[in-house]
PDB file of C-alpha atoms in Angstrom:
ATOM      1  CA  MET A   1      -3.185 -18.696  -8.384  1.00 79.00           C
ATOM      2  CA  HIS A   2      -4.769 -15.423  -7.327  1.00 91.00           C
ATOM      3  CA  THR A   3      -2.249 -12.664  -6.759  1.00 96.00           C
ATOM      4  CA  VAL A   4      -3.551  -9.713  -4.769  1.00 97.00           C
ATOM      5  CA  LEU A   5      -1.918  -6.386  -3.978  1.00 98.00           C
ATOM      6  CA  VAL A   6      -2.733  -4.802  -0.638  1.00 98.00           C
ATOM      7  CA  PRO A   7      -1.560  -1.199  -0.239  1.00 96.00           C
ATOM      8  CA  PHE A   8      -0.959  -0.987   3.507  1.00 96.00           C
ATOM      9  CA  ASP A   9      -0.473   2.184   5.535  1.00 93.00           C
ATOM     10  CA  GLY A  10      -1.126   0.762   8.998  1.00 94.00           C
ATOM     11  CA  SER A  11      -4.499   2.489   9.355  1.00 91.00           C
ATOM     12  CA  ALA A  12      -7.525   0.747  10.815  1.00 92.00           C
ATOM     13  CA  SER A  13      -9.112   0.410   7.370  1.00 91.00           C
ATOM     14  CA  ALA A  14      -5.896  -1.090   5.938  1.00 94.00           C
ATOM     15  CA  LYS A  15      -5.923  -3.655   8.757  1.00 96.00           C
ATOM     16  CA  ARG A  16      -9.546  -4.441   7.921  1.00 95.00           C
ATOM     17  CA  ALA A  17      -8.497  -5.007   4.293  1.00 96.00           C
ATOM     18  CA  ILE A  18      -5.928  -7.571   5.473  1.00 97.00           C
ATOM     19  CA  GLN A  19      -8.555  -9.216   7.664  1.00 97.00           C
ATOM     20  CA  TYR A  20     -10.959  -9.263   4.709  1.00 95.00           C
ATOM     21  CA  LEU A  21      -8.392 -11.245   2.718  1.00 94.00           C
ATOM     22  CA  ILE A  22      -7.790 -13.592   5.629  1.00 95.00           C
ATOM     23  CA  ASP A  23     -11.519 -14.204   6.038  1.00 94.00           C
ATOM     24  CA  PHE A  24     -12.005 -14.947   2.353  1.00 89.00           C
ATOM     25  CA  SER A  25      -8.747 -16.807   1.745  1.00 88.00           C
ATOM     26  CA  LYS A  26     -10.511 -20.140   2.192  1.00 82.00           C
ATOM     27  CA  ASP A  27     -12.440 -19.368  -1.020  1.00 78.00           C
ATOM     28  CA  PHE A  28      -9.195 -19.464  -3.022  1.00 75.00           C
ATOM     29  CA  THR A  29      -7.176 -22.619  -3.591  1.00 77.00           C
ATOM     30  CA  GLN A  30      -3.992 -20.613  -4.018  1.00 89.00           C
ATOM     31  CA  LEU A  31      -3.555 -17.035  -2.878  1.00 94.00           C
ATOM     32  CA  LYS A  32      -0.448 -14.857  -2.919  1.00 96.00           C
ATOM     33  CA  VAL A  33      -0.561 -11.423  -1.316  1.00 97.00           C
ATOM     34  CA  HIS A  34       1.816  -8.565  -2.059  1.00 98.00           C
ATOM     35  CA  VAL A  35       1.764  -5.942   0.695  1.00 98.00           C
ATOM     36  CA  LEU A  36       2.981  -2.506  -0.393  1.00 97.00           C
ATOM     37  CA  ASN A  37       3.716   0.565   1.692  1.00 97.00           C
ATOM     38  CA  VAL A  38       4.457   3.744  -0.238  1.00 96.00           C
ATOM     39  CA  GLN A  39       6.049   6.717   1.438  1.00 95.00           C
ATOM     40  CA  THR A  40       5.803  10.091  -0.260  1.00 91.00           C
ATOM     41  CA  GLU A  41       9.044  11.821  -1.090  1.00 85.00           C
ATOM     42  CA  PRO A  42      10.024  14.505   1.431  1.00 80.00           C
ATOM     43  CA  VAL A  43       9.298  18.066   0.352  1.00 77.00           C
ATOM     44  CA  ILE A  44      12.449  20.135   0.702  1.00 79.00           C
ATOM     45  CA  TYR A  45      12.343  23.912   0.737  1.00 77.00           C
ATOM     46  CA  GLY A  46      15.518  25.832   0.038  1.00 73.00           C
ATOM     47  CA  GLU A  47      18.930  24.601  -0.972  1.00 74.00           C
ATOM     48  CA  TYR A  48      20.336  23.735   2.447  1.00 77.00           C
ATOM     49  CA  VAL A  49      19.998  19.964   2.191  1.00 80.00           C
ATOM     50  CA  THR A  50      23.060  17.910   1.406  1.00 83.00           C
ATOM     51  CA  PRO A  51      22.924  14.770  -0.751  1.00 82.00           C
ATOM     52  CA  ASP A  52      23.822  12.729   2.344  1.00 90.00           C
ATOM     53  CA  LEU A  53      20.862  14.138   4.229  1.00 87.00           C
ATOM     54  CA  LEU A  54      18.559  13.356   1.286  1.00 87.00           C
ATOM     55  CA  ASP A  55      19.873   9.780   1.294  1.00 91.00           C
ATOM     56  CA  GLN A  56      19.222   9.554   5.046  1.00 92.00           C
ATOM     57  CA  LEU A  57      15.669  10.867   4.621  1.00 91.00           C
ATOM     58  CA  HIS A  58      15.013   8.341   1.848  1.00 92.00           C
ATOM     59  CA  ALA A  59      16.466   5.461   3.883  1.00 95.00           C
ATOM     60  CA  GLY A  60      14.430   6.529   6.917  1.00 95.00           C
ATOM     61  CA  ALA A  61      11.228   6.566   4.868  1.00 95.00           C
ATOM     62  CA  LEU A  62      11.915   3.058   3.554  1.00 96.00           C
ATOM     63  CA  GLN A  63      12.716   1.822   7.070  1.00 97.00           C
ATOM     64  CA  HIS A  64       9.445   3.255   8.362  1.00 96.00           C
ATOM     65  CA  ALA A  65       7.577   1.591   5.482  1.00 97.00           C
ATOM     66  CA  ALA A  66       9.135  -1.767   6.376  1.00 98.00           C
ATOM     67  CA  GLU A  67       8.083  -1.334  10.008  1.00 97.00           C
ATOM     68  CA  VAL A  68       4.498  -0.558   8.966  1.00 97.00           C
ATOM     69  CA  ASN A  69       4.437  -3.608   6.673  1.00 98.00           C
ATOM     70  CA  ALA A  70       5.589  -5.870   9.507  1.00 98.00           C
ATOM     71  CA  GLU A  71       2.128  -5.752  11.089  1.00 97.00           C
ATOM     72  CA  ALA A  72       0.427  -6.875   7.872  1.00 98.00           C
ATOM     73  CA  ALA A  73       3.040  -9.604   7.400  1.00 98.00           C
ATOM     74  CA  ALA A  74       2.397 -10.864  10.921  1.00 98.00           C
ATOM     75  CA  MET A  75      -1.361 -11.034  10.316  1.00 98.00           C
ATOM     76  CA  LEU A  76      -0.939 -12.879   7.008  1.00 97.00           C
ATOM     77  CA  GLY A  77       1.719 -15.189   8.427  1.00 97.00           C
ATOM     78  CA  ALA A  78      -0.526 -16.163  11.333  1.00 97.00           C
ATOM     79  CA  ALA A  79      -3.206 -17.100   8.794  1.00 95.00           C
ATOM     80  CA  ASN A  80      -0.702 -19.127   6.720  1.00 95.00           C
ATOM     81  CA  ILE A  81      -1.205 -16.953   3.637  1.00 96.00           C
ATOM     82  CA  ALA A  82       1.735 -16.672   1.238  1.00 96.00           C
ATOM     83  CA  HIS A  83       2.874 -13.065   1.097  1.00 97.00           C
ATOM     84  CA  GLU A  84       5.689 -10.686   0.271  1.00 98.00           C
ATOM     85  CA  THR A  85       6.189  -7.153   1.520  1.00 98.00           C
ATOM     86  CA  HIS A  86       7.409  -4.278  -0.608  1.00 98.00           C
ATOM     87  CA  VAL A  87       8.330  -0.668   0.078  1.00 98.00           C
ATOM     88  CA  ALA A  88       8.514   2.288  -2.269  1.00 97.00           C
ATOM     89  CA  THR A  89       8.701   6.051  -2.295  1.00 96.00           C
ATOM     90  CA  GLY A  90       6.807   8.285  -4.679  1.00 94.00           C
ATOM     91  CA  ILE A  91       3.252   9.165  -5.635  1.00 92.00           C
ATOM     92  CA  VAL A  92       1.095   6.581  -3.890  1.00 92.00           C
ATOM     93  CA  ALA A  93      -1.462   5.813  -6.630  1.00 94.00           C
ATOM     94  CA  ALA A  94       1.215   5.654  -9.326  1.00 96.00           C
ATOM     95  CA  GLU A  95       3.367   3.292  -7.245  1.00 97.00           C
ATOM     96  CA  ILE A  96       0.353   1.061  -6.613  1.00 97.00           C
ATOM     97  CA  GLY A  97      -0.303   0.952 -10.355  1.00 97.00           C
ATOM     98  CA  ARG A  98       3.323   0.066 -11.015  1.00 98.00           C
ATOM     99  CA  ALA A  99       3.220  -2.685  -8.380  1.00 98.00           C
ATOM    100  CA  VAL A 100       0.097  -4.251  -9.904  1.00 98.00           C
ATOM    101  CA  THR A 101       1.978  -4.592 -13.183  1.00 98.00           C
ATOM    102  CA  ASP A 102       5.366  -5.558 -11.728  1.00 98.00           C
ATOM    103  CA  TYR A 103       3.977  -8.308  -9.475  1.00 98.00           C
ATOM    104  CA  GLY A 104       1.331  -9.571 -11.897  1.00 98.00           C
ATOM    105  CA  CYS A 105      -1.544  -8.888  -9.539  1.00 98.00           C
ATOM    106  CA  SER A 106      -5.058  -9.833 -10.586  1.00 97.00           C
ATOM    107  CA  ALA A 107      -6.771  -7.633  -7.975  1.00 97.00           C
ATOM    108  CA  VAL A 108      -6.225  -4.889  -5.409  1.00 97.00           C
ATOM    109  CA  VAL A 109      -7.777  -4.959  -1.947  1.00 97.00           C
ATOM    110  CA  MET A 110      -7.320  -1.769   0.033  1.00 94.00           C
ATOM    111  CA  GLY A 111      -8.772   0.182   2.881  1.00 91.00           C
ATOM    112  CA  THR A 112     -10.326   3.609   2.684  1.00 86.00           C
ATOM    113  CA  ARG A 113      -9.361   6.203   5.218  1.00 73.00           C
ATOM    114  CA  GLY A 114     -12.480   8.385   5.134  1.00 50.00           C
ATOM    115  CA  MET A 115     -10.983  11.874   4.856  1.00 48.00           C
ATOM    116  CA  GLY A 116     -14.403  13.480   4.769  1.00 47.00           C
ATOM    117  CA  SER A 117     -16.278  14.927   1.833  1.00 45.00           C
ATOM    118  CA  LEU A 118     -14.702  18.399   1.697  1.00 45.00           C
ATOM    119  CA  LYS A 119     -11.100  17.247   1.945  1.00 45.00           C
ATOM    120  CA  ASN A 120     -11.801  14.410  -0.493  1.00 45.00           C
ATOM    121  CA  LEU A 121     -13.408  16.875  -2.933  1.00 45.00           C
ATOM    122  CA  VAL A 122     -10.372  19.156  -2.855  1.00 41.00           C
ATOM    123  CA  LEU A 123      -7.594  16.561  -2.782  1.00 43.00           C
ATOM    124  CA  GLY A 124      -9.202  13.402  -4.126  1.00 52.00           C
ATOM    125  CA  SER A 125      -8.619  10.134  -2.352  1.00 84.00           C
ATOM    126  CA  VAL A 126      -5.871   7.629  -3.005  1.00 89.00           C
ATOM    127  CA  ALA A 127      -8.544   4.941  -3.325  1.00 89.00           C
ATOM    128  CA  THR A 128     -10.312   6.889  -6.068  1.00 89.00           C
ATOM    129  CA  GLN A 129      -7.027   7.473  -7.868  1.00 91.00           C
ATOM    130  CA  VAL A 130      -6.176   3.765  -7.673  1.00 94.00           C
ATOM    131  CA  VAL A 131      -9.554   2.770  -9.100  1.00 92.00           C
ATOM    132  CA  HIS A 132      -8.770   4.930 -12.133  1.00 92.00           C
ATOM    133  CA  GLU A 133      -5.066   3.984 -12.296  1.00 92.00           C
ATOM    134  CA  VAL A 134      -5.177   0.187 -12.398  1.00 97.00           C
ATOM    135  CA  ALA A 135      -6.722  -2.166 -14.944  1.00 96.00           C
ATOM    136  CA  VAL A 136      -7.644  -4.878 -12.421  1.00 98.00           C
ATOM    137  CA  PRO A 137     -10.601  -5.095 -10.018  1.00 97.00           C
ATOM    138  CA  VAL A 138     -10.259  -3.016  -6.849  1.00 96.00           C
ATOM    139  CA  THR A 139     -12.062  -3.955  -3.646  1.00 95.00           C
ATOM    140  CA  LEU A 140     -12.341  -1.124  -1.120  1.00 92.00           C
ATOM    141  CA  VAL A 141     -12.753  -2.077   2.517  1.00 92.00           C
ATOM    142  CA  LYS A 142     -14.150   0.567   4.843  1.00 86.00           C
TER     143      LYS A 142
END
């Protein structure tokens, strides 16, 4: 069985990555897809945030992640591809690396968002970070 992780943020390139898997799923006798949406932790300035509010922000981020994943799940379900959806909060590339290990994935298929050369030079891209973070093949779909 081939187990593939698809980091999914709802962008057009992430949708193309899902479609890429759907198109090539006939080449695999057994395919299992893990869809992961990672939300970054909220940045809080000052000390005016209560623990309850932090819990609400965290829960809201996870709810949003689940809503984003629903679109990928619908696409994979319509193509009769076995899949699970997962949500997380944290540093995106690190969470993707953790998911590859936790779910026993043999590959990552992900979209690129095309930030542009200057912004990519300054910040680095998540896709580039993932390529360096994981020990399995990474397919980038533009």
